[in-house]
Short mmCIF file of C-alpha atoms and ligand atoms in Angstrom, two decimals:
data_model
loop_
_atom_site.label_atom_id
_atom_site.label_comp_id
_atom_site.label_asym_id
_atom_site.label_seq_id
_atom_site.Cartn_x
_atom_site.Cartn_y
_atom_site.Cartn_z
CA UNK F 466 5.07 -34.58 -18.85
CA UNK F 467 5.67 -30.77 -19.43
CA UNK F 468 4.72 -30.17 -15.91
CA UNK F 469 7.74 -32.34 -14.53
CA UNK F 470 10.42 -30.04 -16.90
CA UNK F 471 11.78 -27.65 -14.64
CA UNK F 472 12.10 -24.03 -16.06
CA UNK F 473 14.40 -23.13 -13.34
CA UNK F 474 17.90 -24.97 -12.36
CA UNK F 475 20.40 -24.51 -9.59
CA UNK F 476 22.75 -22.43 -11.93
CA UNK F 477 19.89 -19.87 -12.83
CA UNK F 478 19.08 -17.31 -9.98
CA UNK F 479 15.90 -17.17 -8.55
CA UNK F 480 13.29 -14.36 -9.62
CA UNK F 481 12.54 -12.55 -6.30
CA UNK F 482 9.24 -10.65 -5.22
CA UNK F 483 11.81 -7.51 -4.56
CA UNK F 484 15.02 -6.61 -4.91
CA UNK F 485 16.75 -3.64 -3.49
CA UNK F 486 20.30 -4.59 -4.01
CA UNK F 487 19.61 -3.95 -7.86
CA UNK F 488 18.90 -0.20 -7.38
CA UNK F 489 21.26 2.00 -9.79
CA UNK F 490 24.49 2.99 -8.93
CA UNK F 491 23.65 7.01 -9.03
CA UNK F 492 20.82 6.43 -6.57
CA UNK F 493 22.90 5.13 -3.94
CA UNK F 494 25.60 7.75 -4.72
CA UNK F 495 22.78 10.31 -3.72
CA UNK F 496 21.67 7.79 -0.83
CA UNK F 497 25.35 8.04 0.22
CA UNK F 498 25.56 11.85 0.03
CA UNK F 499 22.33 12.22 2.20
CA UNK F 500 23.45 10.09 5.23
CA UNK F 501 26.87 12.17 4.98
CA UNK F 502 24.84 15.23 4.71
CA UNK F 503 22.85 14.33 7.79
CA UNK F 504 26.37 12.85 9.52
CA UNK F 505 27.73 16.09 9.22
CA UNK F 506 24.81 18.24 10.75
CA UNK F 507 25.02 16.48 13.55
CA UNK F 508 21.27 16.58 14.07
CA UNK F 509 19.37 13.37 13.70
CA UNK F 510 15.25 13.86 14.64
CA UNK F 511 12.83 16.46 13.50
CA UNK F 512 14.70 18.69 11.73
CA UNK F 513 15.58 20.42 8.54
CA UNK F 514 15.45 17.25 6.55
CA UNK F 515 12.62 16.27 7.73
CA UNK F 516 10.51 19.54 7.27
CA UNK F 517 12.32 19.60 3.47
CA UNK F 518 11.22 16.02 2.76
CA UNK F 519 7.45 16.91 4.68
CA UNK F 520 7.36 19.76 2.11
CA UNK F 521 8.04 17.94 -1.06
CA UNK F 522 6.00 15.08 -0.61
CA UNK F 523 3.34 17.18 0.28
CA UNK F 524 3.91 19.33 -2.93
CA UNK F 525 4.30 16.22 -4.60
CA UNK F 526 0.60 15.42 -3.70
CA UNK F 527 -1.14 18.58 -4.42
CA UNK F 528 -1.74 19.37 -0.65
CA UNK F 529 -0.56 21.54 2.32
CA UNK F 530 0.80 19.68 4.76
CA UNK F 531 2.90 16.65 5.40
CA UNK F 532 3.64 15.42 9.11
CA UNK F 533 6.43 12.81 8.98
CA UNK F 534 5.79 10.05 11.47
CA UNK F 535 7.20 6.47 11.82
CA UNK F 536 5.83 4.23 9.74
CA UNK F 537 2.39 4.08 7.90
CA UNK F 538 0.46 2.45 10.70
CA UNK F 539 1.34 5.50 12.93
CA UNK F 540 0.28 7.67 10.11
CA UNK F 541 -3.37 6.69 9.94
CA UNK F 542 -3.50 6.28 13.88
CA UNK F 543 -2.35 9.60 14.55
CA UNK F 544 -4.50 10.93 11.79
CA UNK F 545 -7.29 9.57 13.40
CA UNK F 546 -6.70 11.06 16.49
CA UNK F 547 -5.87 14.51 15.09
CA UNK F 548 -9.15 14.01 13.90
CA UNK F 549 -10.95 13.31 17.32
CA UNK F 550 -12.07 9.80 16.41
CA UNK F 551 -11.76 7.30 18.73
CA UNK F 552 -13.82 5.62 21.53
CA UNK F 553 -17.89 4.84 20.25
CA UNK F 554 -17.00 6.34 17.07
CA UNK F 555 -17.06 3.29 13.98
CA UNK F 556 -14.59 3.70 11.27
CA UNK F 557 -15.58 1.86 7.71
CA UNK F 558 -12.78 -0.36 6.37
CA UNK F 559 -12.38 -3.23 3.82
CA UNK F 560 -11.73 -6.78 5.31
CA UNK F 561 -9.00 -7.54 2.57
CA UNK F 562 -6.13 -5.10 4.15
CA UNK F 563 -2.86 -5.24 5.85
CA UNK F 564 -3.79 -5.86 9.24
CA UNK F 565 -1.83 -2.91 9.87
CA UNK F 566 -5.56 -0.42 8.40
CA UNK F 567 -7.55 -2.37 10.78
CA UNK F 568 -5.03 -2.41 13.62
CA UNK F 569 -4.82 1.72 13.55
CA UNK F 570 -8.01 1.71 14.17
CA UNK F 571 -8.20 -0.21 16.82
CA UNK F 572 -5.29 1.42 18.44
CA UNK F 573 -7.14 5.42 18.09
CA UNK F 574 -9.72 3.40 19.88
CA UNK F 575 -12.01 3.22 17.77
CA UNK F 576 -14.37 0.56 16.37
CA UNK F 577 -13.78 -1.01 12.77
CA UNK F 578 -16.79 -1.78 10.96
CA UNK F 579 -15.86 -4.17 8.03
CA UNK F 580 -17.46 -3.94 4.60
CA UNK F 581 -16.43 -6.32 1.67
CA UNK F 582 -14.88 -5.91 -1.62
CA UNK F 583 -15.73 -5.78 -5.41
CA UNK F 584 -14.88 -9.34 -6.94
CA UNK F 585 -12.23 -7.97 -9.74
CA UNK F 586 -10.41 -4.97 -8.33
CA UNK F 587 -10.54 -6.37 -4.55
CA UNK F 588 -11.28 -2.45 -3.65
CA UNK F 589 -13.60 -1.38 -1.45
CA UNK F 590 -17.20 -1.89 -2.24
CA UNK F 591 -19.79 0.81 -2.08
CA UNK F 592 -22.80 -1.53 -1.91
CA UNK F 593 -21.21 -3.33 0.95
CA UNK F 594 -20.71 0.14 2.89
CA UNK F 595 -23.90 1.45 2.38
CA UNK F 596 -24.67 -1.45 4.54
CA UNK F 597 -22.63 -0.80 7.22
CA UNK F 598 -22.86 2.37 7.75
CA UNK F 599 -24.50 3.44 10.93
CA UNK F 600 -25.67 6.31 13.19
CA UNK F 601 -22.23 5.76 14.80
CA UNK F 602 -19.88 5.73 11.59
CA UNK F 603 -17.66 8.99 11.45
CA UNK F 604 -15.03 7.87 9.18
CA UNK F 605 -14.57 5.85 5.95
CA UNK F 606 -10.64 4.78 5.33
CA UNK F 607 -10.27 3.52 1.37
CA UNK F 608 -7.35 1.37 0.64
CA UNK F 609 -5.39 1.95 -2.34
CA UNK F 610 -4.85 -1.47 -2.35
CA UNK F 611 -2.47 -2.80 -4.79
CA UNK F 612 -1.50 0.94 -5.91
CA UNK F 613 -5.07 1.16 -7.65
CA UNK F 614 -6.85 4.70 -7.30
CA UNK F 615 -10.37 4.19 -8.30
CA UNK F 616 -13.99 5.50 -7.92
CA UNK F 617 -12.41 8.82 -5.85
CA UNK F 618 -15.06 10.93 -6.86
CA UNK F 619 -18.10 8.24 -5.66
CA UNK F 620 -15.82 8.04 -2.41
CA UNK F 621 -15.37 11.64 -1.92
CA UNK F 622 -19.18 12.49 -2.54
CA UNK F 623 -20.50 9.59 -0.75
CA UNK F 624 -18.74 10.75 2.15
CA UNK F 625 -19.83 14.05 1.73
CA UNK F 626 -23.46 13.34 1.53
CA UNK F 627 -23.13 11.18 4.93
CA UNK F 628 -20.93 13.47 6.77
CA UNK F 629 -17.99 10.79 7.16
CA UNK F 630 -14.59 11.42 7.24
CA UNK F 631 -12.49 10.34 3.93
CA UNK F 632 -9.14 8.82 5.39
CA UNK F 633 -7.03 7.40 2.00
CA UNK F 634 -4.29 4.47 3.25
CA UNK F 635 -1.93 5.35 0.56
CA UNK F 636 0.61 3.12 1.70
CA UNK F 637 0.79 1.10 -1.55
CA UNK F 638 -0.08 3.91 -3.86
CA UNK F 639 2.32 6.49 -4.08
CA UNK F 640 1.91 8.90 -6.92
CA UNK F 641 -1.09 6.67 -8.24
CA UNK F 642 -3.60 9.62 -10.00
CA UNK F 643 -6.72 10.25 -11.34
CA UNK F 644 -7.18 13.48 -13.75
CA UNK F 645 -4.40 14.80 -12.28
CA UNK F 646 -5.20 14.19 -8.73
CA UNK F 647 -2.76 12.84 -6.57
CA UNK F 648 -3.55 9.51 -4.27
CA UNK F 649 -3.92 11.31 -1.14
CA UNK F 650 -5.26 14.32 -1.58
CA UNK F 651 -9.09 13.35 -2.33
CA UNK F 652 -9.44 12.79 1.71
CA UNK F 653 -9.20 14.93 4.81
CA UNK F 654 -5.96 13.05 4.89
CA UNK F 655 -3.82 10.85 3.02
CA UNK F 656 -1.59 7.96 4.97
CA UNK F 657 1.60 6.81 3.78
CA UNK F 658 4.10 4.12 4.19
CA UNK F 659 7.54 4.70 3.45
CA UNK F 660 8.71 0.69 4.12
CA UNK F 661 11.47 -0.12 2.39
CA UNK F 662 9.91 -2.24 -0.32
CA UNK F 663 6.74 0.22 -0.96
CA UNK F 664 7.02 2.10 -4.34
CA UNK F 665 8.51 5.01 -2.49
CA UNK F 666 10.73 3.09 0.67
CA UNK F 667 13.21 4.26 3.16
CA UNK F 668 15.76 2.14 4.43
CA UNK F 669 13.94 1.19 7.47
CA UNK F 670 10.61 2.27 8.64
CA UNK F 671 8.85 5.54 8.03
CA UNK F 672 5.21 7.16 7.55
CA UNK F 673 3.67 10.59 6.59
CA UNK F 674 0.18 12.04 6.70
CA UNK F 675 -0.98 14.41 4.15
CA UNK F 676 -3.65 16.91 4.19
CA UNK F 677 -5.23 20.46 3.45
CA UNK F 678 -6.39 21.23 6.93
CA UNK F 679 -4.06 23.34 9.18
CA UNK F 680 -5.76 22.09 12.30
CA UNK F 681 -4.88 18.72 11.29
CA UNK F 682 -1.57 19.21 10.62
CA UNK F 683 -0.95 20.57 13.66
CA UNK F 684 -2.50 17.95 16.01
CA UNK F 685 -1.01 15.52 13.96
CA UNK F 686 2.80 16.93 14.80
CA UNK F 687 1.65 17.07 18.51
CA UNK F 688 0.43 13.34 18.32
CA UNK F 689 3.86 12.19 16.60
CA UNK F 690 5.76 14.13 19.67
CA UNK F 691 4.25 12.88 22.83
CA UNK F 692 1.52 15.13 22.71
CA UNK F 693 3.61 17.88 23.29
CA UNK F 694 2.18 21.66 22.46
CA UNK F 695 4.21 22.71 18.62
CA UNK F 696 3.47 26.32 19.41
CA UNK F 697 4.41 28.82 21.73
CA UNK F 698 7.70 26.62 22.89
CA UNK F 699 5.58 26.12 26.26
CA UNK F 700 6.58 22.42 26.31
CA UNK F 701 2.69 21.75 27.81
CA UNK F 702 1.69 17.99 26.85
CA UNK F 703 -1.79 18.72 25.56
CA UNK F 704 -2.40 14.79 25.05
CA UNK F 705 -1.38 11.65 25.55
CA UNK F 706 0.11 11.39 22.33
CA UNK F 707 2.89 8.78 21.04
CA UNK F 708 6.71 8.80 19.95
CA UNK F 709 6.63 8.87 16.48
CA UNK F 710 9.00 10.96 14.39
CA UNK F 711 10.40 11.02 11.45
CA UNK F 712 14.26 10.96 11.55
CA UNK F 713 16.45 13.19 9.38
CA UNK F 714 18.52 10.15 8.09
CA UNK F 715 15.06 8.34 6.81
CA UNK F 716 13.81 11.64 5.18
CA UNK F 717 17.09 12.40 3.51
CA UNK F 718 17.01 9.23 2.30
CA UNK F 719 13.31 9.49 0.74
CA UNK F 720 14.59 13.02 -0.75
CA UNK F 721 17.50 11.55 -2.49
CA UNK F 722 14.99 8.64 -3.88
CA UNK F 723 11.84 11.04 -4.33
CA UNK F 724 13.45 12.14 -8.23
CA UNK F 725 13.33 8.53 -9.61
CA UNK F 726 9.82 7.47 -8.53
CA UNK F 727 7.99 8.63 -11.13
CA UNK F 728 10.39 6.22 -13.39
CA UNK F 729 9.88 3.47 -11.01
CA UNK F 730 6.09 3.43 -11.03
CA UNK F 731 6.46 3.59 -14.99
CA UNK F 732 8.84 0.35 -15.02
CA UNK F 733 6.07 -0.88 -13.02
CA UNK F 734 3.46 0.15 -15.20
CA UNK F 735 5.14 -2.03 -17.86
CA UNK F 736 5.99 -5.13 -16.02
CA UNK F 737 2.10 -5.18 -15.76
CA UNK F 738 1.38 -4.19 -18.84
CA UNK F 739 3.10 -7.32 -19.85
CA UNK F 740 1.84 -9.74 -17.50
CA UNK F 741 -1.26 -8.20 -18.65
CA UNK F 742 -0.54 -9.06 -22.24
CA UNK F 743 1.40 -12.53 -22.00
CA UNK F 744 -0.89 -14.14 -19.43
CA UNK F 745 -3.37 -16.82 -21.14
CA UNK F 746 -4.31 -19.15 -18.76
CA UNK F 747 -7.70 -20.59 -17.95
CA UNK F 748 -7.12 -21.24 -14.76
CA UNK F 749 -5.77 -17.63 -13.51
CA UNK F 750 -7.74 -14.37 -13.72
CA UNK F 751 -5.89 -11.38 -13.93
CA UNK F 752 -6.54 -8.05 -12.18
CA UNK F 753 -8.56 -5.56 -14.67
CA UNK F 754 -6.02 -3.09 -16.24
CA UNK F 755 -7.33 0.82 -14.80
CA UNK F 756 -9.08 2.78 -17.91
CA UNK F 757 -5.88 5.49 -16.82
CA UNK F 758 -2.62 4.15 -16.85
CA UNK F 759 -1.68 6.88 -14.53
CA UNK F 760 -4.43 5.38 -11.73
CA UNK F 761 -2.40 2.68 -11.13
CA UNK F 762 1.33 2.32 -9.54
CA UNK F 763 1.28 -1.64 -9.48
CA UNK F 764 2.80 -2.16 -6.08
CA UNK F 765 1.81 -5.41 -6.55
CA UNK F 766 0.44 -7.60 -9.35
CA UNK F 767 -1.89 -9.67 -8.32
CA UNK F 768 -3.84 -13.01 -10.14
CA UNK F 769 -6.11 -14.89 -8.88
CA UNK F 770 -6.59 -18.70 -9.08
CA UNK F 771 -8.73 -21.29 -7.59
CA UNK F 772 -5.82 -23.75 -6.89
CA UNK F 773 -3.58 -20.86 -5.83
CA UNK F 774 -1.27 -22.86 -3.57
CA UNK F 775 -0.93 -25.69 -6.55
CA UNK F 776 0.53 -22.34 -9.05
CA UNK F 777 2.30 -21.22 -5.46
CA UNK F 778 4.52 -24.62 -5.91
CA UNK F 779 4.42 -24.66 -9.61
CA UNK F 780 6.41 -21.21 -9.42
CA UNK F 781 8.68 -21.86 -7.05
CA UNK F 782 9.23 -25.00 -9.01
CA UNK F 783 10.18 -22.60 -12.03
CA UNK F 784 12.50 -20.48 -9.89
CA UNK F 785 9.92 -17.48 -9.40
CA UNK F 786 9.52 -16.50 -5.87
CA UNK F 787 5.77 -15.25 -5.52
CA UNK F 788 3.65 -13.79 -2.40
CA UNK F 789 0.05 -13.22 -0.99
CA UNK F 790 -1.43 -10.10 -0.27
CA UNK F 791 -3.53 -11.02 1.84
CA UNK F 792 -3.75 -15.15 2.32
CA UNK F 793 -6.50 -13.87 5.42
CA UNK F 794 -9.13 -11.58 5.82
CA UNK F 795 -8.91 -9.04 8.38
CA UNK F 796 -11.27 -10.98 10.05
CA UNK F 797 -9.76 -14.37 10.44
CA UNK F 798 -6.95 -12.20 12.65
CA UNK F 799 -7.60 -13.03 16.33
CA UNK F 800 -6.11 -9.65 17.00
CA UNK F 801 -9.15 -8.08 15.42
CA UNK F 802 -12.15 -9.67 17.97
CA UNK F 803 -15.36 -10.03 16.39
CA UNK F 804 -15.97 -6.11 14.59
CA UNK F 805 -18.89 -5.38 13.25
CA UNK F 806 -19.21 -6.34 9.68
CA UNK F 807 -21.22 -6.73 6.43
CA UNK F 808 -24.50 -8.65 7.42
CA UNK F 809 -24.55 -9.73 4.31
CA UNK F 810 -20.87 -11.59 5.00
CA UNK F 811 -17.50 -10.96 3.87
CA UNK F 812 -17.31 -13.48 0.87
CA UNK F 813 -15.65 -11.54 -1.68
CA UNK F 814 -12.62 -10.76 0.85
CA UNK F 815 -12.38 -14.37 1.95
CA UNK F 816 -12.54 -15.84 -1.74
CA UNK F 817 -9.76 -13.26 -2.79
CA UNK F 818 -7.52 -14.48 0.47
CA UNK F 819 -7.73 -17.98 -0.60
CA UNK F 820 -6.89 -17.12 -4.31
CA UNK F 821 -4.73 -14.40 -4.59
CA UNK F 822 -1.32 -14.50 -5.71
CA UNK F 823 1.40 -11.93 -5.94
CA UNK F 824 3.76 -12.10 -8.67
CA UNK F 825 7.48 -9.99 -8.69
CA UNK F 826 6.45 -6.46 -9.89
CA UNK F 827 9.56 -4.31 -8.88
CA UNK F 828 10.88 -2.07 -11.18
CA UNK F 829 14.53 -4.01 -11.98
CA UNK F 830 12.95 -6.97 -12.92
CA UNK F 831 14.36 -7.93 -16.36
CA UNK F 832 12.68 -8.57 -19.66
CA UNK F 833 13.57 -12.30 -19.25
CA UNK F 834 12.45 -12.75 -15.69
CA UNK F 835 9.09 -10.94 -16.35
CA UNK F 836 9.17 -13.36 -19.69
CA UNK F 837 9.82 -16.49 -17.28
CA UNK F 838 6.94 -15.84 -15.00
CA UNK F 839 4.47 -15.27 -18.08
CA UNK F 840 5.88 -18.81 -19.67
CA UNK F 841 6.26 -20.33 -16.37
CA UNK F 842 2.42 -19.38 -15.85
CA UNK F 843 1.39 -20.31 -18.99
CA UNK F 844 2.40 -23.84 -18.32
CA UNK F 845 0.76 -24.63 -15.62
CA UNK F 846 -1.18 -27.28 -15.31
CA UNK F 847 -4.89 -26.39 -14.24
CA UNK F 848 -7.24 -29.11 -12.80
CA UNK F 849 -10.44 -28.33 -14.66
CA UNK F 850 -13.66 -28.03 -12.82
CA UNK F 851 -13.11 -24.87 -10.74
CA UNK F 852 -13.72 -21.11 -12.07
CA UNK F 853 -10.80 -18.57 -11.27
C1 PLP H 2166 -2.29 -0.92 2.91
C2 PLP H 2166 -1.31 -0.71 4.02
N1 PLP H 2166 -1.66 0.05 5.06
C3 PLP H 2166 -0.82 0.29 6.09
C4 PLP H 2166 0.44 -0.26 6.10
C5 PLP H 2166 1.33 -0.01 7.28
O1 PLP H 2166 2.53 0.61 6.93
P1 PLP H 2166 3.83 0.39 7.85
O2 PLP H 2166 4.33 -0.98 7.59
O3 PLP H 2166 4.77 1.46 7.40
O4 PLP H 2166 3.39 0.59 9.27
C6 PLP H 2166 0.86 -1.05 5.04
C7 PLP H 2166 2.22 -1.64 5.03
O5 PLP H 2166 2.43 -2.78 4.86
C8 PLP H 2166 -0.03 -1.29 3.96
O6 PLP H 2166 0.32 -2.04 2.92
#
């Protein structure tokens, strides 16, 4: 039986969701010369790295400001606090998430209100908000999920006409565009992740917020430093903010990676293109290409299949490593309680949880590994009956 030849042997290496030990060697030449850099200044938090690295990214995005922070989670937290919401207020969110949207919330204080998703891009779905919204909603976070940018002028006038609050996560969408605008800088702020294996990473954990607004900005750098006053040098806590900083060895770091994103996000571009291309199977549904190229950075491709945990095995059988983004809803989380939701349910997010499937999408993949998943894919052997 095909199905019982294994593509994959001992002697062949496995095809991995990421790899950072691949990077090129002049990258971590420039990696090296940053950490030395920083070594030799002898200063290590909130300094001129970081303001240099705040700057470019910012630049980078078309907007102002950029407040470096600790990770992405801490990012949309502290931009929702710069932004006064918090207890009784409701924040709209999409149940299929990292935990880590949802959570931010909750931690400003804040109440998430869940809406569902559209079946084929797993975005956020405007029919589902306009059903959530209430006389308590003040802010509307989109997810960029996958690296997708889509719909950004419905979002940005649809908040506009009922006086929400545009928050973008951008964690997964760094650089993603839209005629010419930047992921990011459609909202009152933009939220990013820096993690490691996001399409921009550090070497450990690190966040940024992005926006126009001054005011912002500014509560936003006294949030990150325990609430402490940035003008004046009075040293008065004016809130009881959190430790979250950027440090100068993380920022260097992102500066001396910033320069080869662009050609990242375009090896990812292809690996999807590909996938796109070589992937004929009735059992697995692909994600819609974007009308843009440019729309899309392709953190992660991801298929979906009714017997996802049957193509799960089949790939590991073949020697490709493959993930789930995310295998629950927001809501199945106990962490979350019982929000507020849809009353018309959150199907569409629990469908995608149980049949989504990640395959590698990082830029060193190789033209034979992207050509093994698309064979080993091919192959497998559906169970008719159920619809992808
Ligand atoms: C969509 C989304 N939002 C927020 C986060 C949180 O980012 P971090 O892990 O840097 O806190 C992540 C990271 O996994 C993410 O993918």
């Amino acid at each position: 039986m095909v199905e019982m030849m294994p593509l994959w042997s001992e002697e062949m290496s496995w095809i991995p969701m990421n790899d950072l030990t691949r990077e090129p060697e002049p990258l971590r030449r420039a990696m090296t010369e940053a950490v030395e850099r920083v070594i030799s200044s002898g200063s290590y938090v909130l300094d001129r790295e970081v303001e240099r690295f705040e700057r470019s990214w910012a630049e980078r995005c078309g907007v102002r400001f950029g407040v470096g922070v600790g990770n992405g989670m801490d990012a949309l937290e502290i931009a929702l606090q710069a932004l006064g919401i918090g207890p009784g207020d409701e924040v709209i969110v999409p149940a299929m998430t990292a935990f880590a949207s949802v959570l931010a919330v909750i931690r400003a204080g804040a109440t998430p209100v869940l809406a569902d998703i559209d079946e084929e891009t797993a975005l956020l779905s405007l029919e589902s908000v306009r059903r959530v919204i209430s006389g308590r909603s003040r802010a509307l976070m989109v997810v960029h999920l996958y690296g997708r940018l889509e719909r950004m002028n419905a979002w940005v006038s649809f908040c506009h006409d009922h006086g929400l609050v545009l928050i973008e996560d951008c964690a997964q969408a760094h650089l993603a565009s839209r005629n010419g605008a930047v992921a990011g800088s459609f909202g009152r702020v933009g939220a990013f992740s820096f993690y490691p294996t996001k399409n921009l990473g550090a070497l450990g954990d690190a966040g940024m917020l992005i926006t126009d607004d001054e005011t912002i900005a500014r509560k936003a750098r006294q949030w990150r430093d325990y609430g402490r006053s940035v003008s004046g040098g009075s040293g008065l806590h004016l809130v009881a903010g959190l430790n979250s900083r950027l440090d100068e060895l993380q920022a260097a770091l992102l500066s001396a990676r910033l320069p080869w994103l662009e050609g990242f996000n375009a090896a990812r571009r292809a690996i999807a293109m590909l996938y796109a291309q070589g992937i004929h199977h009735p059992g697995v549904r692909l994600p819609p290409m974007p009308e843009e190229s440019d729309s899309h950075v392709h953190h992660l491709f991801v298929v979906n299949s009714p017997q996802r945990d049957a193509l799960q095995t089949h790939l590991n059988h073949c020697g490709v490593k493959t993930g789930s983004h995310y295998p629950l809803p927001v809501h199945w989380h106990p962490a979350c309680g019982n929000p507020p939701r849809d009353p018309l349910g959150l199907r569409r997010a629990e469908r995608h949880a149980e049949s989504c499937l990640s395959l590698p999408c990082h830029p060193f993949l190789e033209g034979y590994e992207v050509e093994r998943v698309v064979d080993s894919i091919n192959r497998f052997i559906f169970t008719r009956g159920a619809t992808p």
